[in-house]
Amino acid sequence: MTDTVQHELDGANGAFKVVVLGDRSDQPNPACAMVYGDPVDGCPVRVHSRCLYGEIFEATTCDCLFQLRMSQKVIRDHGSGVLIYLDQEGRGEGLLAKAEGYRLCQKTGIDTFDAYAELGYKADSRSYADAVALLKHLGLKEISLLTNNPAKWEALALAGIKVRQQPLIMPEPGDLARAYLAAKELQGHMFSLTSRRRRRMDITRKVVVSSLTRFTGRSKARAGQ
C-alpha cells in the first residue's frame, strides 16, 4: 500500500480531497492529487507539472495556466476526477535550467526545446512514476487523460494504466504562446484547433523552423572557426 497523507480542502469551486504521496522522502515537495467527487475507472485525469512562470507570473509565453484551469473545469463538469500535481519545473530540469533556456531563446530566437539541447539539458526529463503510484493508490486502472502530449499517456500506459487521451481544446493563442505551441507540435504534441488557428500555427511553425535553421548555421560556422 502506498503511503499517503490525506485531508479535505475547501476550494473556490467546491470541496475536494488532497492526497499527498508520503513515501518520497528525497523530494521536498512530493507529488499530490486533487481528488474531486468519487472518481472511478474512465474518469478525467490531469497529470500537471509545476510551472511558476505560467501559474504564478501568468506569463503569456506558455499554455500551462490554461491547461490547469481547463482541466479543473472538465473534472468539475464531469462530476469527479483527479488532478495530479508534480513538482517538475522546467520539464523536470528545474527552475534554473528553465531560466537559462528562456535567456537563450530571447538571445537567439530558437525555441525552448532547442535551447535545452544547446545548454546540455534533456528536452524533457520528467518522470511519471509518482503519478502512477497515486493512480494505483486511488484504485484507478483506466483513465481519460487530459493532455495534448502523447509521451505522457505513453508513459502511463507502459506502467499498466489503460489510457484514453482526451486533448485539451486550445483558445486563440497570442503571438508568443503561438510560437511555443508550434515548437511543441514539432515535439509531437497534438492540439485541437480551428482551421483559422491551424493556419496561424502552420505559419508560426515555419518561422520557428527557419529560426532554428539560421541558428544551427551560425553554430556550425562558429565551430568551424
Short mmCIF file of C-alpha atoms in Angstrom, two decimals:
data_model
loop_
_atom_site.label_atom_id
_atom_site.label_comp_id
_atom_site.label_asym_id
_atom_site.label_seq_id
_atom_site.Cartn_x
_atom_site.Cartn_y
_atom_site.Cartn_z
CA MET A 1 0.00 0.00 0.00
CA THR A 2 1.37 3.41 -0.99
CA ASP A 3 1.99 5.70 1.98
CA THR A 4 -0.03 8.92 1.69
CA VAL A 5 -1.32 11.83 3.76
CA GLN A 6 -4.93 12.77 3.01
CA HIS A 7 -7.30 15.53 4.06
CA GLU A 8 -10.30 17.52 2.87
CA LEU A 9 -9.92 21.04 1.46
CA ASP A 10 -12.46 23.71 0.53
CA GLY A 11 -11.73 25.39 -2.80
CA ALA A 12 -13.23 28.29 -4.72
CA ASN A 13 -15.27 25.81 -6.77
CA GLY A 14 -16.16 23.32 -4.07
CA ALA A 15 -14.62 20.86 -1.66
CA PHE A 16 -12.22 18.12 -2.67
CA LYS A 17 -9.75 15.68 -1.13
CA VAL A 18 -5.99 16.21 -1.17
CA VAL A 19 -3.76 13.14 -1.35
CA VAL A 20 -0.03 13.73 -0.84
CA LEU A 21 2.44 10.98 -1.62
CA GLY A 22 4.23 10.24 1.64
CA ASP A 23 6.93 7.77 0.65
CA ARG A 24 9.19 10.06 -1.38
CA SER A 25 11.43 11.49 1.36
CA ASP A 26 14.06 12.55 -1.19
CA GLN A 27 11.67 15.15 -2.59
CA PRO A 28 10.93 18.34 -0.61
CA ASN A 29 7.63 18.71 -2.46
CA PRO A 30 6.22 15.25 -3.20
CA ALA A 31 3.54 14.58 -5.77
CA CYS A 32 -0.02 15.28 -4.73
CA ALA A 33 -3.51 14.86 -6.13
CA MET A 34 -6.72 16.85 -6.03
CA VAL A 35 -9.47 14.24 -5.90
CA TYR A 36 -12.88 15.62 -6.85
CA GLY A 37 -16.01 13.59 -6.10
CA ASP A 38 -15.74 9.81 -6.22
CA PRO A 39 -13.62 9.01 -9.27
CA VAL A 40 -13.98 5.62 -10.93
CA ASP A 41 -12.33 3.98 -13.93
CA GLY A 42 -12.68 6.11 -17.05
CA CYS A 43 -12.85 9.42 -15.18
CA PRO A 44 -10.92 12.50 -16.40
CA VAL A 45 -7.39 12.82 -15.02
CA ARG A 46 -4.88 15.61 -15.48
CA VAL A 47 -1.19 14.99 -14.72
CA HIS A 48 0.20 18.50 -14.41
CA SER A 49 3.79 19.66 -13.90
CA ARG A 50 4.57 22.79 -11.95
CA CYS A 51 5.09 26.00 -13.96
CA LEU A 52 6.00 29.05 -11.90
CA TYR A 53 6.03 31.38 -14.90
CA GLY A 54 2.60 30.36 -16.14
CA GLU A 55 0.69 29.62 -12.93
CA ILE A 56 2.02 32.42 -10.69
CA PHE A 57 3.51 35.05 -13.02
CA GLU A 58 0.79 34.37 -15.66
CA ALA A 59 3.33 34.51 -18.49
CA THR A 60 1.87 34.74 -21.98
CA THR A 61 4.63 32.55 -23.41
CA CYS A 62 3.13 29.20 -22.38
CA ASP A 63 -0.19 27.39 -22.07
CA CYS A 64 0.31 25.84 -18.62
CA LEU A 65 -2.17 28.02 -16.72
CA PHE A 66 -4.84 27.46 -19.35
CA GLN A 67 -4.30 23.69 -19.24
CA LEU A 68 -4.55 23.71 -15.45
CA ARG A 69 -7.78 25.71 -15.35
CA MET A 70 -9.37 23.88 -18.27
CA SER A 71 -8.59 20.51 -16.68
CA GLN A 72 -10.19 21.59 -13.42
CA LYS A 73 -13.30 22.67 -15.32
CA VAL A 74 -13.52 19.38 -17.23
CA ILE A 75 -13.21 17.45 -13.96
CA ARG A 76 -15.88 19.57 -12.23
CA ASP A 77 -18.25 19.30 -15.20
CA HIS A 78 -17.79 15.52 -15.21
CA GLY A 79 -18.65 15.39 -11.51
CA SER A 80 -15.50 13.56 -10.48
CA GLY A 81 -11.87 13.18 -11.44
CA VAL A 82 -8.27 13.65 -10.38
CA LEU A 83 -5.67 16.36 -10.90
CA ILE A 84 -2.16 15.15 -10.10
CA TYR A 85 0.40 17.89 -9.47
CA LEU A 86 4.10 17.12 -9.94
CA ASP A 87 6.89 19.41 -8.75
CA GLN A 88 8.80 19.10 -12.03
CA GLU A 89 9.54 22.67 -13.07
CA GLY A 90 11.15 23.25 -16.46
CA ARG A 91 10.09 19.84 -17.84
CA GLY A 92 11.94 18.20 -14.97
CA GLU A 93 15.23 20.12 -15.21
CA GLY A 94 14.37 22.77 -12.60
CA LEU A 95 13.82 26.50 -12.46
CA LEU A 96 17.44 27.49 -13.15
CA ALA A 97 17.54 25.43 -16.35
CA LYS A 98 14.24 26.97 -17.37
CA ALA A 99 15.57 30.50 -16.80
CA GLU A 100 18.74 29.72 -18.76
CA GLY A 101 16.62 28.34 -21.58
CA TYR A 102 14.44 31.44 -21.69
CA ARG A 103 17.51 33.67 -21.79
CA LEU A 104 18.98 31.74 -24.72
CA CYS A 105 15.64 31.81 -26.54
CA GLN A 106 15.49 35.59 -26.24
CA LYS A 107 19.07 35.97 -27.48
CA THR A 108 18.83 33.64 -30.46
CA GLY A 109 15.17 33.23 -31.39
CA ILE A 110 15.22 29.42 -31.06
CA ASP A 111 12.56 27.55 -29.07
CA THR A 112 12.90 26.17 -25.54
CA PHE A 113 13.46 22.59 -26.69
CA ASP A 114 16.46 23.54 -28.83
CA ALA A 115 17.68 25.91 -26.14
CA TYR A 116 17.77 22.99 -23.71
CA ALA A 117 19.77 20.95 -26.22
CA GLU A 118 22.30 23.78 -26.63
CA LEU A 119 22.64 24.02 -22.85
CA GLY A 120 23.14 20.27 -22.42
CA TYR A 121 19.74 19.51 -20.89
CA LYS A 122 17.27 16.86 -22.00
CA ALA A 123 14.23 18.17 -23.86
CA ASP A 124 12.02 16.52 -21.25
CA SER A 125 13.34 14.63 -18.23
CA ARG A 126 10.08 14.29 -16.33
CA SER A 127 9.14 11.04 -14.61
CA TYR A 128 5.55 9.92 -14.15
CA ALA A 129 6.27 7.16 -11.62
CA ASP A 130 4.68 9.17 -8.80
CA ALA A 131 1.59 9.84 -10.91
CA VAL A 132 1.25 6.10 -11.50
CA ALA A 133 1.66 5.45 -7.76
CA LEU A 134 -1.14 7.91 -6.95
CA LEU A 135 -3.46 6.48 -9.61
CA LYS A 136 -2.93 2.95 -8.34
CA HIS A 137 -3.44 4.12 -4.75
CA LEU A 138 -6.80 5.58 -5.82
CA GLY A 139 -7.70 2.29 -7.47
CA LEU A 140 -7.82 3.73 -10.99
CA LYS A 141 -6.82 1.30 -13.72
CA GLU A 142 -8.40 3.16 -16.64
CA ILE A 143 -8.45 6.94 -17.18
CA SER A 144 -9.33 9.65 -19.66
CA LEU A 145 -6.08 11.63 -19.68
CA LEU A 146 -6.42 15.37 -20.24
CA THR A 147 -3.32 16.14 -22.30
CA ASN A 148 -2.03 17.11 -25.72
CA ASN A 149 1.25 15.28 -25.09
CA PRO A 150 1.41 11.69 -26.46
CA ALA A 151 4.57 10.98 -24.45
CA LYS A 152 2.61 11.46 -21.24
CA TRP A 153 -0.05 8.88 -21.96
CA GLU A 154 2.56 6.50 -23.36
CA ALA A 155 4.45 6.66 -20.05
CA LEU A 156 1.29 5.86 -18.07
CA ALA A 157 0.28 3.11 -20.49
CA LEU A 158 3.68 1.45 -20.15
CA ALA A 159 3.12 1.41 -16.39
CA GLY A 160 -0.07 -0.60 -16.82
CA ILE A 161 -2.69 2.17 -16.81
CA LYS A 162 -5.30 1.91 -19.57
CA VAL A 163 -5.31 5.40 -21.07
CA ARG A 164 -7.65 7.22 -23.41
CA GLN A 165 -6.18 10.55 -24.47
CA GLN A 166 -8.56 13.50 -24.26
CA PRO A 167 -6.91 16.55 -25.90
CA LEU A 168 -7.49 19.96 -24.38
CA ILE A 169 -9.09 22.40 -26.84
CA MET A 170 -6.87 25.44 -27.05
CA PRO A 171 -8.13 29.04 -27.21
CA GLU A 172 -6.77 31.59 -29.69
CA PRO A 173 -3.13 31.93 -28.55
CA GLY A 174 -1.15 35.16 -28.55
CA ASP A 175 1.94 35.53 -30.73
CA LEU A 176 4.38 34.40 -28.03
CA ALA A 177 2.27 31.44 -26.94
CA ARG A 178 1.68 30.50 -30.60
CA ALA A 179 5.43 30.19 -31.13
CA TYR A 180 5.71 27.93 -28.07
CA LEU A 181 2.79 25.76 -29.21
CA ALA A 182 4.37 25.48 -32.67
CA ALA A 183 7.58 24.26 -31.02
CA LYS A 184 5.55 21.75 -29.02
CA GLU A 185 3.97 20.44 -32.21
CA LEU A 186 7.44 19.78 -33.57
CA GLN A 187 7.97 17.62 -30.46
CA GLY A 188 4.84 15.57 -31.16
CA HIS A 189 2.21 17.39 -29.12
CA MET A 190 -1.30 17.46 -30.60
CA PHE A 191 -3.72 20.38 -30.37
CA SER A 192 -7.41 20.77 -31.12
CA LEU A 193 -7.55 23.97 -33.18
CA THR A 194 -9.92 25.63 -35.62
CA SER A 195 -8.79 25.85 -39.26
CA ARG A 196 -8.03 29.55 -38.77
CA ARG A 197 -5.87 28.84 -35.74
CA ARG A 198 -4.26 25.93 -37.60
CA ARG A 199 -3.21 28.22 -40.47
CA ARG A 200 -1.66 30.64 -37.99
CA MET A 201 0.12 27.78 -36.22
CA ASP A 202 1.46 26.50 -39.57
CA ILE A 203 2.86 29.94 -40.36
CA THR A 204 4.41 30.21 -36.89
CA ARG A 205 5.91 26.72 -37.13
CA LYS A 206 7.63 27.69 -40.38
CA VAL A 207 9.10 30.72 -38.60
CA VAL A 208 10.31 28.52 -35.73
CA VAL A 209 11.96 26.08 -38.16
CA SER A 210 13.53 28.98 -40.07
CA SER A 211 14.92 30.46 -36.84
CA LEU A 212 16.36 27.09 -35.84
CA THR A 213 17.97 26.66 -39.27
CA ARG A 214 19.62 30.06 -39.07
CA PHE A 215 20.83 29.40 -35.52
CA THR A 216 22.19 25.97 -36.46
CA GLY A 217 24.04 27.53 -39.38
CA ARG A 218 25.61 30.14 -37.12
CA SER A 219 26.62 27.45 -34.62
CA LYS A 220 28.30 25.37 -37.34
CA ALA A 221 30.07 28.45 -38.66
CA ARG A 222 31.41 29.25 -35.19
CA ALA A 223 32.51 25.64 -34.74
CA GLY A 224 34.48 25.83 -37.98
CA GLN A 225 36.32 29.00 -37.00
#
